[in-house]
Amino acid sequence: MRPRHLSRRALLAGGAAALTACSSTGSPQPSVRASDSPETLLLKDLIAEKERTIALYSSMISGGAQKLVPFRDRHQAHVNELRKYVTVASAPPATATATSTPAPAPKPSLSRLRELERKAAALRLRQLDRVSPGVAQLIASIGACEAAHALALPRSL
C-alpha cells in the first residue's frame, strides 16, 4: 500500500478548523441579539393577549363555570401553536416590572368574554397583512375560532 499524503488544501482547511476551535475555547463573547422582526413582535403580543384571555376564562371556571373549559382549552391550543413560531431566544418578556403596578382586572363575566372574543376576531383581519403566509393562515384560523366563541358562549351559566 502506498501512504496517502495530505494535499495543501486539506492542510489549510485543517489548520483553519484548529484555529477556530482554539479561539472559541476562550472566554465567551457577548452575543449580540438581533432585534425581533415585526412578525415576531406581533406573535409575542398575540401570545400575551391569549394568555390574558385564558386567565379570564380560568377565573370564571374556578368560580364554577365548568361549561367554559372547552373555550379556555381552545385558547390554550392557540398559544401552543403560536409558540412554535417564536424561538426560545425571543420568548415573550415578562410584562410587569418590579416598579409597575398592574391595573386591576375588571371582574370577568360572560358579556365581557363575548365582547373580548368579538374584538379579538376583528383584530385578526388587520394582522394578516403583516405576516408570512403560514402565520397568516394560523392567525385567520384563530380569528375564526374567536368569532365562533363570541356566538357560542352561553347566555347564562
Coordinates of C-alpha atoms in Angstrom, one line a residue:
M1 CA 0.0 0.0 0.0
R2 CA 1.1 3.4 -0.8
P3 CA 1.0 6.0 2.0
R4 CA -1.5 8.8 1.5
H5 CA -0.2 12.4 1.6
L6 CA -2.4 15.2 2.6
S7 CA -3.0 17.9 0.0
R8 CA -2.2 21.5 0.6
R9 CA -6.0 22.2 0.6
A10 CA -6.6 19.6 3.3
L11 CA -3.8 21.0 5.5
L12 CA -5.1 24.6 5.2
A13 CA -8.6 23.5 6.0
G14 CA -7.5 21.6 9.0
G15 CA -5.4 24.5 10.2
A16 CA -8.3 26.9 9.9
A17 CA -10.5 24.5 11.8
A18 CA -7.9 24.1 14.5
L19 CA -7.6 27.9 14.9
T20 CA -11.3 28.3 15.0
A21 CA -11.6 25.6 17.7
C22 CA -8.8 27.2 19.8
S23 CA -10.3 30.7 19.6
S24 CA -13.7 29.5 20.6
T25 CA -12.5 27.9 23.8
G26 CA -11.5 31.3 25.4
S27 CA -13.9 33.5 27.3
P28 CA -17.3 33.7 25.6
Q29 CA -18.0 36.8 23.7
P30 CA -21.3 38.5 24.5
S31 CA -23.7 37.7 21.8
V32 CA -25.5 40.5 20.0
R33 CA -29.2 39.7 19.9
A34 CA -30.8 40.9 16.7
S35 CA -34.0 42.8 17.3
D36 CA -37.2 40.9 16.8
S37 CA -38.9 41.1 13.4
P38 CA -42.3 42.7 13.2
E39 CA -43.8 39.3 12.8
T40 CA -42.2 38.0 15.9
L41 CA -43.3 41.1 17.9
L42 CA -46.9 40.5 16.6
L43 CA -46.7 36.9 17.7
K44 CA -45.4 37.8 21.1
D45 CA -48.3 40.3 21.5
L46 CA -50.8 37.7 20.4
I47 CA -49.4 35.2 22.8
A48 CA -49.7 37.7 25.7
E49 CA -53.2 38.6 24.7
K50 CA -54.3 34.9 24.5
E51 CA -52.7 34.3 28.0
R52 CA -54.8 37.2 29.4
T53 CA -57.9 35.6 27.8
I54 CA -57.0 32.2 29.3
A55 CA -56.7 33.9 32.7
L56 CA -60.2 35.4 32.4
Y57 CA -61.7 32.0 31.4
S58 CA -59.8 30.3 34.2
S59 CA -61.1 32.8 36.7
M60 CA -64.7 32.1 35.7
I61 CA -64.0 28.3 35.6
S62 CA -62.6 28.4 39.2
G63 CA -65.8 30.1 40.2
G64 CA -67.9 27.1 39.0
A65 CA -68.4 27.9 35.2
Q66 CA -67.3 24.4 34.0
K67 CA -69.1 25.0 30.7
L68 CA -66.2 27.3 29.7
V69 CA -63.5 24.7 29.9
P70 CA -63.6 23.9 26.2
F71 CA -63.4 27.6 25.3
R72 CA -60.3 28.1 27.5
D73 CA -58.7 24.9 26.2
R74 CA -59.0 26.1 22.6
H75 CA -57.3 29.3 23.5
Q76 CA -54.5 27.3 25.1
A77 CA -54.2 25.3 21.9
H78 CA -53.8 28.6 20.0
V79 CA -51.0 29.7 22.4
N80 CA -49.2 26.3 21.9
E81 CA -49.3 26.7 18.1
L82 CA -48.2 30.4 18.2
R83 CA -45.2 29.5 20.4
K84 CA -44.0 27.2 17.7
Y85 CA -43.3 30.3 15.6
V86 CA -41.4 32.2 18.3
T87 CA -38.0 30.9 19.2
V88 CA -36.9 30.3 22.8
A89 CA -34.3 33.2 22.5
S90 CA -37.1 35.6 21.6
A91 CA -39.7 34.3 24.1
P92 CA -42.1 36.9 25.4
P93 CA -40.6 39.0 28.2
A94 CA -42.4 39.4 31.4
T95 CA -45.0 42.1 31.0
A96 CA -44.9 43.5 34.5
T97 CA -41.8 45.0 36.1
A98 CA -41.0 45.4 39.7
T99 CA -41.8 49.1 39.7
S100 CA -45.0 48.9 37.8
T101 CA -48.4 48.3 39.4
P102 CA -50.7 46.1 37.4
A103 CA -54.1 47.6 36.7
P104 CA -56.9 45.8 38.5
A105 CA -58.6 43.5 36.1
P106 CA -62.3 44.0 35.7
K107 CA -64.5 41.2 37.0
P108 CA -64.9 38.6 34.4
S109 CA -68.4 38.0 33.0
L110 CA -69.9 36.2 30.1
S111 CA -70.7 39.5 28.4
R112 CA -67.0 40.7 28.9
L113 CA -65.8 37.4 27.4
R114 CA -68.2 37.7 24.5
E115 CA -67.0 41.2 23.8
L116 CA -63.4 40.2 24.1
E117 CA -63.9 37.4 21.6
R118 CA -65.6 39.8 19.1
K119 CA -62.9 42.4 19.4
A120 CA -60.1 39.8 19.0
A121 CA -61.7 38.2 15.9
A122 CA -62.0 41.7 14.3
L123 CA -58.4 42.4 15.1
R124 CA -57.1 39.3 13.4
L125 CA -58.1 40.6 10.0
R126 CA -55.9 43.7 10.4
Q127 CA -53.0 41.5 11.5
L128 CA -52.9 39.3 8.4
D129 CA -51.1 41.7 6.0
R130 CA -48.0 41.9 8.2
V131 CA -47.1 38.3 8.4
S132 CA -45.9 35.4 6.3
P133 CA -48.5 33.1 4.6
G134 CA -48.2 30.3 7.1
V135 CA -48.6 32.6 10.1
A136 CA -51.4 34.4 8.3
Q137 CA -53.3 31.1 7.9
L138 CA -52.8 30.4 11.7
I139 CA -54.0 33.9 12.7
A140 CA -57.0 33.6 10.4
S141 CA -57.9 30.3 11.9
I142 CA -57.6 31.7 15.4
G143 CA -59.8 34.7 14.4
A144 CA -62.5 32.3 13.0
C145 CA -62.4 30.4 16.3
E146 CA -62.7 33.6 18.3
A147 CA -65.7 34.7 16.2
A148 CA -67.3 31.3 16.8
H149 CA -66.7 31.7 20.6
A150 CA -68.4 35.1 20.6
L151 CA -71.5 33.3 19.1
A152 CA -71.3 30.1 21.0
L153 CA -70.7 31.4 24.6
P154 CA -73.7 30.6 26.7
R155 CA -76.0 33.5 27.6
S156 CA -76.0 32.3 31.3
L157 CA -74.3 29.7 33.4

